[in-house]
Tab-separated table of C-alpha atoms in Angstrom:
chain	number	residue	atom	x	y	z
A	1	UNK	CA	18.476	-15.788	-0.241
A	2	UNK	CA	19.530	-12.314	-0.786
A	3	UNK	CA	20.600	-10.478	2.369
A	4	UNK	CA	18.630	-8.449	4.310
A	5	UNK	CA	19.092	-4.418	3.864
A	6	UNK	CA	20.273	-2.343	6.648
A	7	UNK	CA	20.427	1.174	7.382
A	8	UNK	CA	20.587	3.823	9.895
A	9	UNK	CA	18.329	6.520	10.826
A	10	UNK	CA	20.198	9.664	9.237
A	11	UNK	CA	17.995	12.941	9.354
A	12	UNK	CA	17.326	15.239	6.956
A	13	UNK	CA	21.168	15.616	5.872
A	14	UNK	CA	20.211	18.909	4.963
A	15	UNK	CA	21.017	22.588	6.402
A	16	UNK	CA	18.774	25.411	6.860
A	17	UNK	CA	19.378	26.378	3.216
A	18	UNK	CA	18.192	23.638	2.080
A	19	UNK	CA	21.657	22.615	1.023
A	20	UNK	CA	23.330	18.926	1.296
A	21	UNK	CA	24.821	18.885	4.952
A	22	UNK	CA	28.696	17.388	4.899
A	23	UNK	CA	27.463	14.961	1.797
A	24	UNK	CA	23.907	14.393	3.266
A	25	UNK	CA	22.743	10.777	3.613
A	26	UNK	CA	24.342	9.333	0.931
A	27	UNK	CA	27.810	9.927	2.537
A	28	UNK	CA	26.255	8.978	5.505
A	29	UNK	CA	25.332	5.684	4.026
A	30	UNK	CA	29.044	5.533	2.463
A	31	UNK	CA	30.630	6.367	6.131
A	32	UNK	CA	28.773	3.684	7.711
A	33	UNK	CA	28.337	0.886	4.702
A	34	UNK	CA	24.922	0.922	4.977
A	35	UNK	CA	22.486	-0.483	2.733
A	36	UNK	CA	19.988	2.128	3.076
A	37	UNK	CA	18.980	5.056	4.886
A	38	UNK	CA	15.948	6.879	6.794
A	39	UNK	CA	15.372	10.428	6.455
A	40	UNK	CA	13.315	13.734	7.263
A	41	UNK	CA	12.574	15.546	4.747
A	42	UNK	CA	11.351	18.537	6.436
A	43	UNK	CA	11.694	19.622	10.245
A	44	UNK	CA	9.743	16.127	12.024
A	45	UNK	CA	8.180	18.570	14.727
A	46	UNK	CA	6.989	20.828	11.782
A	47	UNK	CA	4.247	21.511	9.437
A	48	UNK	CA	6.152	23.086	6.561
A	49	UNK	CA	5.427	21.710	2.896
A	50	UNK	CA	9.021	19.455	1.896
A	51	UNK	CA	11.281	21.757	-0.584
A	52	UNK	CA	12.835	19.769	-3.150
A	53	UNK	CA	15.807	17.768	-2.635
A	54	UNK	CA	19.017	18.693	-3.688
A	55	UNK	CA	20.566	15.343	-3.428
A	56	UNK	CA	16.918	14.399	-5.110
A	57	UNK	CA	18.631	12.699	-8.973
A	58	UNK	CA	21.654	10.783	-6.938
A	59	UNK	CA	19.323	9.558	-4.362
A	60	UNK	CA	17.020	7.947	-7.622
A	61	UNK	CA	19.885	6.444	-8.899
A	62	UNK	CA	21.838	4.854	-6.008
A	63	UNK	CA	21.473	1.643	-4.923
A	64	UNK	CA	21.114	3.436	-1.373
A	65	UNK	CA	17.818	2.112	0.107
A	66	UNK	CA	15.814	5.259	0.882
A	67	UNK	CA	13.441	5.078	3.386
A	68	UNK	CA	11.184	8.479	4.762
A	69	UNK	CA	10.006	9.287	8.114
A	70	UNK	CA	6.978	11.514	8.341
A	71	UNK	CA	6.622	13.992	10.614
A	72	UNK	CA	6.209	12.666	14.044
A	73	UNK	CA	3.384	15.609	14.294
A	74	UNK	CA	1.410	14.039	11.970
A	75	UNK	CA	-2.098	12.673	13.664
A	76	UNK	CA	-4.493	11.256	11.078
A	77	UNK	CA	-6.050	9.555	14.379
A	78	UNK	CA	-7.105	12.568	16.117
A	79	UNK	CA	-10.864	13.718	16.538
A	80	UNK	CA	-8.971	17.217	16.573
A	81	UNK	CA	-10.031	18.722	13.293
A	82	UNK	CA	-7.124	21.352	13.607
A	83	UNK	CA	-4.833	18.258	13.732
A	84	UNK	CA	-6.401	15.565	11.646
A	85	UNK	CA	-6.766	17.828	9.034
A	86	UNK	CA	-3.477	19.531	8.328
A	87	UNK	CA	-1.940	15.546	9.388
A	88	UNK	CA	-3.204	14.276	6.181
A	89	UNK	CA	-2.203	17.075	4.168
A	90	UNK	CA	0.830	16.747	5.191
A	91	UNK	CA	0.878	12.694	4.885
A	92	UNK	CA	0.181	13.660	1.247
A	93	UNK	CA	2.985	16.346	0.652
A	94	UNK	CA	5.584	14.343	2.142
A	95	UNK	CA	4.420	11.398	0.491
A	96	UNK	CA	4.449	13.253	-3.023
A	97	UNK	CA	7.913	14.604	-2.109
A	98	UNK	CA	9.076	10.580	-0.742
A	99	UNK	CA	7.849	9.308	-4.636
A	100	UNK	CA	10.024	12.257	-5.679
A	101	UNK	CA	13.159	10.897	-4.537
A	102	UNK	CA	12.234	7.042	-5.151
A	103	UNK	CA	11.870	6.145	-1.680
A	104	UNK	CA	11.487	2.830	-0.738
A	105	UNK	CA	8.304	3.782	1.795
A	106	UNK	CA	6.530	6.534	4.229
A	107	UNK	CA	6.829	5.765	8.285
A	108	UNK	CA	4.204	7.299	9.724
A	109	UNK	CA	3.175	6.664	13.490
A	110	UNK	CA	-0.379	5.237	14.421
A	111	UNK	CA	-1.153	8.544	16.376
A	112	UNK	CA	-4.186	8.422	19.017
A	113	UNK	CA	-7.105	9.681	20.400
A	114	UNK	CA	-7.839	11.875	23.512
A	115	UNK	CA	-8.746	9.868	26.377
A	116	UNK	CA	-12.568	10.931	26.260
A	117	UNK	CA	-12.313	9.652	22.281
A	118	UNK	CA	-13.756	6.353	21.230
A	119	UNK	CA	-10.772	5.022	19.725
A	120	UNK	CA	-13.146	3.204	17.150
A	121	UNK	CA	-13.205	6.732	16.124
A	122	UNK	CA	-9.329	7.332	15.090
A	123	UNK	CA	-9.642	3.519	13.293
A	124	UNK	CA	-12.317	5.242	11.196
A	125	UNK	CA	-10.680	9.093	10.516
A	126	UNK	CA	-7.744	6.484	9.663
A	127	UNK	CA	-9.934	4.501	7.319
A	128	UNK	CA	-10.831	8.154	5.884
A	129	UNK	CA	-7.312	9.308	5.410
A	130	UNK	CA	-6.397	5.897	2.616
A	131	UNK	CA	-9.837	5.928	0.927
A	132	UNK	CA	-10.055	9.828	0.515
A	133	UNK	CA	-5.852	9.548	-0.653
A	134	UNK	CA	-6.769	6.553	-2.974
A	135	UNK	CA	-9.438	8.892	-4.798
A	136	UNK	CA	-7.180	11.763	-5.272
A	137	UNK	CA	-4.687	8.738	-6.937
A	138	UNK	CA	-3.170	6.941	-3.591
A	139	UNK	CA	0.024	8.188	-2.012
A	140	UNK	CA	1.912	7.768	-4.862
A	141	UNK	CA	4.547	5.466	-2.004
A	142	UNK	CA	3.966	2.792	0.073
A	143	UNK	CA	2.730	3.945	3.655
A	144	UNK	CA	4.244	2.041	6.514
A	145	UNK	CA	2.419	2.321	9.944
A	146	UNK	CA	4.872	1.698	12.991
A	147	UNK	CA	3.754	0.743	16.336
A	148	UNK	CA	3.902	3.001	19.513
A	149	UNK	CA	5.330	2.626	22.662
A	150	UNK	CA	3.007	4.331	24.915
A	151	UNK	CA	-0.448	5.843	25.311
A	152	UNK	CA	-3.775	4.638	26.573
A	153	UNK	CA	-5.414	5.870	23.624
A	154	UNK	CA	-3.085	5.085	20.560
A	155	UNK	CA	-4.161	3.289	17.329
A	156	UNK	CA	-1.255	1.009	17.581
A	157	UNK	CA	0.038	0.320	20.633
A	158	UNK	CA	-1.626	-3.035	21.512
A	159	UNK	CA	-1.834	-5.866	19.389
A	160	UNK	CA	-5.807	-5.845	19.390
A	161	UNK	CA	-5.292	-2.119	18.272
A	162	UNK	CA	-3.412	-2.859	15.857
A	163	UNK	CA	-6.027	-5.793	14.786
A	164	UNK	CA	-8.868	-3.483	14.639
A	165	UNK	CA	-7.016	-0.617	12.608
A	166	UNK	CA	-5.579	-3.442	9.832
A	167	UNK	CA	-9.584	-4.888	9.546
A	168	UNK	CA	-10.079	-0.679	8.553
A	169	UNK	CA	-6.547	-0.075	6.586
A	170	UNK	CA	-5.200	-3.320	5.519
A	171	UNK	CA	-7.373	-3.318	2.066
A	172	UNK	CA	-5.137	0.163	1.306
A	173	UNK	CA	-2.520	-1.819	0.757
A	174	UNK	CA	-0.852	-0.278	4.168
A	175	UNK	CA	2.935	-1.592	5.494
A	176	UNK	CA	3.959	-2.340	8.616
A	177	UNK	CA	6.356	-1.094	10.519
A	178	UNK	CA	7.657	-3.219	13.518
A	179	UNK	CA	9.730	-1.152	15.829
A	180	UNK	CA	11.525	-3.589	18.829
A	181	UNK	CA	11.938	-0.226	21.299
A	182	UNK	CA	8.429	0.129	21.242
A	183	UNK	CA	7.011	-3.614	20.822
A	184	UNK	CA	9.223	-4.349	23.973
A	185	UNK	CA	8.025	-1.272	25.834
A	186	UNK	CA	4.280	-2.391	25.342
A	187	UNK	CA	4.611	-5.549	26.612
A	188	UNK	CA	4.524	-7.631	23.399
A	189	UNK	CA	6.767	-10.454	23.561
A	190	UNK	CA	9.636	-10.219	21.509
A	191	UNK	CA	10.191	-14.290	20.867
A	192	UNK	CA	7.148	-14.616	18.964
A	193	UNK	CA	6.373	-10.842	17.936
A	194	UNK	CA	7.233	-11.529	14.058
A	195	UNK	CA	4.336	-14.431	14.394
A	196	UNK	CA	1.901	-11.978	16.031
A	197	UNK	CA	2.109	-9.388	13.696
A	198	UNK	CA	2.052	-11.239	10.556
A	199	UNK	CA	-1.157	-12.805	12.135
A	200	UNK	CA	-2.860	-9.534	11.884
A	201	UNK	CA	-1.024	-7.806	9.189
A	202	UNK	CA	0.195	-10.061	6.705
A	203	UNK	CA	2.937	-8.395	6.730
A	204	UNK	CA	6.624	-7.130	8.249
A	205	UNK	CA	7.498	-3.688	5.514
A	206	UNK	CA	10.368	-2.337	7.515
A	207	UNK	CA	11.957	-2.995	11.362
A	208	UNK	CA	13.043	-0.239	13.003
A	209	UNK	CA	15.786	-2.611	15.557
A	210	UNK	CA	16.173	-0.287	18.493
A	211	UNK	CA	17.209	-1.494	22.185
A	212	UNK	CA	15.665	-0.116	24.889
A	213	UNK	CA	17.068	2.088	27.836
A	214	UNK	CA	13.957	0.357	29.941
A	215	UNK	CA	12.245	-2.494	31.198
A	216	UNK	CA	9.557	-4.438	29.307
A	217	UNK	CA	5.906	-2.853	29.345
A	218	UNK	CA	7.362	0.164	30.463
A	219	UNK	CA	6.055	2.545	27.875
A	220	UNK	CA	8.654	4.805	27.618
A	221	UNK	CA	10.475	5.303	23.884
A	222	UNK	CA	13.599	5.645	24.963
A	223	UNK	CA	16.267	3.747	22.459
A	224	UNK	CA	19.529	2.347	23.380
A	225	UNK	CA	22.434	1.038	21.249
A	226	UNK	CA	22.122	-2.544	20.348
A	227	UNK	CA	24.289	-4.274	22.514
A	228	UNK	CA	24.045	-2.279	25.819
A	229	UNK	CA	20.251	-2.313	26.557
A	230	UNK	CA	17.353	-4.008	28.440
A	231	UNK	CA	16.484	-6.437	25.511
A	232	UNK	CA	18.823	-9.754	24.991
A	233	UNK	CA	20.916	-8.449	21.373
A	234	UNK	CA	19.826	-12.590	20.298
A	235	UNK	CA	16.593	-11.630	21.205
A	236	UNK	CA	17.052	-8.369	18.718
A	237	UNK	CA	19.014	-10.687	16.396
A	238	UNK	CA	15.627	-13.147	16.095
A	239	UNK	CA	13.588	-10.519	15.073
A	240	UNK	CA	15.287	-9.652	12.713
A	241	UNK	CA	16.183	-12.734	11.418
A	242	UNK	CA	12.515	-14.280	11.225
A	243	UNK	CA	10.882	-10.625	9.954
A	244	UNK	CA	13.348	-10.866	6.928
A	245	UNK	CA	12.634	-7.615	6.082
A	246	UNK	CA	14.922	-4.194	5.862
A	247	UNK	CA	16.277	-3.228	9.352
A	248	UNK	CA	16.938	0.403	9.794
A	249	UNK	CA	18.994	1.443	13.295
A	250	UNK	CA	17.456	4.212	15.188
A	251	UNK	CA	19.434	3.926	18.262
A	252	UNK	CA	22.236	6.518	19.333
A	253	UNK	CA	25.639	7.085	18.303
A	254	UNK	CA	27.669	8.208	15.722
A	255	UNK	CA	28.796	7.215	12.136
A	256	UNK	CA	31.558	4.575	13.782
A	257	UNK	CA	29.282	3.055	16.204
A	258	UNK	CA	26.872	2.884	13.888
A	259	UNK	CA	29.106	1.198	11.293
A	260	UNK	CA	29.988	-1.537	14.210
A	261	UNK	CA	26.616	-2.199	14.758
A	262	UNK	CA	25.948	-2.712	10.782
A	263	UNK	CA	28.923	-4.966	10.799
A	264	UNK	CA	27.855	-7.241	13.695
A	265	UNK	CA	24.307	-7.502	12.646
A	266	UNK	CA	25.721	-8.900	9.130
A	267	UNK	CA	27.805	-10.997	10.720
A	268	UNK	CA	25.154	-12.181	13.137
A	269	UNK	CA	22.727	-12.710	10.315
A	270	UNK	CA	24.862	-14.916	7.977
A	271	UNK	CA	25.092	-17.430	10.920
C-alpha cells in the first residue's frame, strides 16, 4: 500500500507583488519534507480575482501535492444575494486558477444560513452552485467540502447536515473534507468518525488533522499542535490511519515543528 501523503497548511507563499515569498511553498514543502502542500491563492478574507502564479510551471511539475483553500469568505449557502452571488463567482475563479496550477482539489467550507433561514434553503442555493458550474463545464478541479466547527445554522456542521447536503451535492461528484478540530468540536465522535462519514459521503478526499485547544462539542475552531491538545494524538493517529486519505497539518508552528510532526505521523503510520 502506498503511503499516505502529508502536508502542511502553507499560505499563499506569495508577497504583495505577487512575487514567490522566501521560495514560496515549494521550499516550504522542501524545509519540512512534506508530501504536499495547502495554499491561498489570493487574500482568504478577500474577494479579489487570483493573479497568476509565479511558481505556477514548477508547481505542475513537482511531485509536491498541491492542495487549494478557498476563501474562507466564500458562502454559496447564504440566502444573502450580495454574498451567495459573488461566493460562487469566486468558487469559480479560484477554481479556474487551482486547475491552473494542477492542484490536487478546492477546500471550500459548508457556509450557513441566518438563523431566521430554512437551512433546506442553503442545501438547495448549494445544489444551484454544482448544477449551474457543471453547465458552464464543471469546476474544472475537484471541490472538497470540509466540515465546520460551529454554528446553529451551518450546512455542515452536524452529521444529519451533512446527510441532507450530500442527498443535494453528492451526484456533482463533490469531496469531502474531514477536518478532526472541527469534527471533535461538534461533538462527533472521533473513534468511529471515518465510519460515519463514509456512511453519508462515500467518501474521505482530504483530512485536515488538527488538535484542538478545547473540549469536545465545544464549537470553537481553535487548532492546537498535534501532540499537546484536548484530543488523544492515537485518537488523531486512527483517523488518519482508517480515512487513508492525504493528511494536511493546519495546526500552529513553524517549519521545524512542523517537520517533527510530519516525521512522527510517518513513523506512527508505518506501525
Amino acid at each position: 500500500m502506498a503511503e499516505q501523503l502529508i502536508g502542511v497548511h502553507v499560505g499563499p507563499g506569495l508577497t504583495d507583488d505577487n512575487e514567490l515569498d522566501d521560495g514560496g511553498p515549494l521550499a516550504r514543502a522542501a524545509e519540512m519534507d512534506a508530501d504536499a502542500v495547502q495554499v491561498f491563492l489570493a487574500d482568504p478574507q478577500g474577494w479579489k480575482k487570483p493573479l497568476p502564479r509565479p511558481d505556477a510551471d514548477a508547481l505542475l511539475a513537482s511531485d509536491v501535492a498541491v492542495f487549494v483553500h478557498a476563501p474562507y469568505i466564500a458562502n454559496v449557502a447564504s440566502t444573502n444575494n450580495r454574498i451567495r452571488i459573488p461566493s460562487r463567482k469566486l468558487l469559480a475563479q479560484h477554481a479556474a486558477a487551482s486547475a491552473a496550477i494542477g492542484a490536487a482539489g478546492m477546500v471550500v467550507h459548508g457556509g450557513h444560513v441566518l438563523a431566521k433561514d430554512d437551512p433546506a434553503a442553503g442545501v438547495d442555493n448549494w445544489r444551484k452552485t454544482f448544477s449551474r458550474q457543471a453547465d458552464d463545464g464543471g469546476f474544472g478541479v475537484p471541490v472538497l467540502i470540509e466540515n465546520t466547527a460551529g454554528g446553529d445554522n451551518a450546512m455542515a456542521r452536524e452529521l444529519d447536515a451533512v446527510a441532507r447536503l450530500w442527498d443535494a451535492v453528492g451526484e456533482f461528484g463533490a469531496g469531502f473534507v474531514l477536518d478532526t478540530c472541527h469534527a471533535w468540536a461538534a461533538g462527533w465522535d472521533l473513534t468511529r468518525v471515518v465510519d460515519d462519514v463514509r456512511a453519508i459521503t462515500g467518501r474521505i478526499d482530504l483530512v485536515h488533522l488538527n488538535n484542538s485547544r478545547d473540549p469536545a462539542a465545544s464549537g470553537r475552531d481553535r487548532h492546537a499542535p498535534l501532540g499537546s491538545g484536548e484530543i488523544p494524538l492515537e485518537l488523531l493517529v486512527g483517523v488518519a490511519r482508517a480515512a487513508g486519505a492525504p493528511l494536511v497539518l493546519e495546526t500552529p508552528g513553524d517549519a521545524a515543528e512542523h517537520a517533527e510532526e510530519i516525521a512522527l505521523l510517518r513513523e506512527a503510520l508505518s506501525r
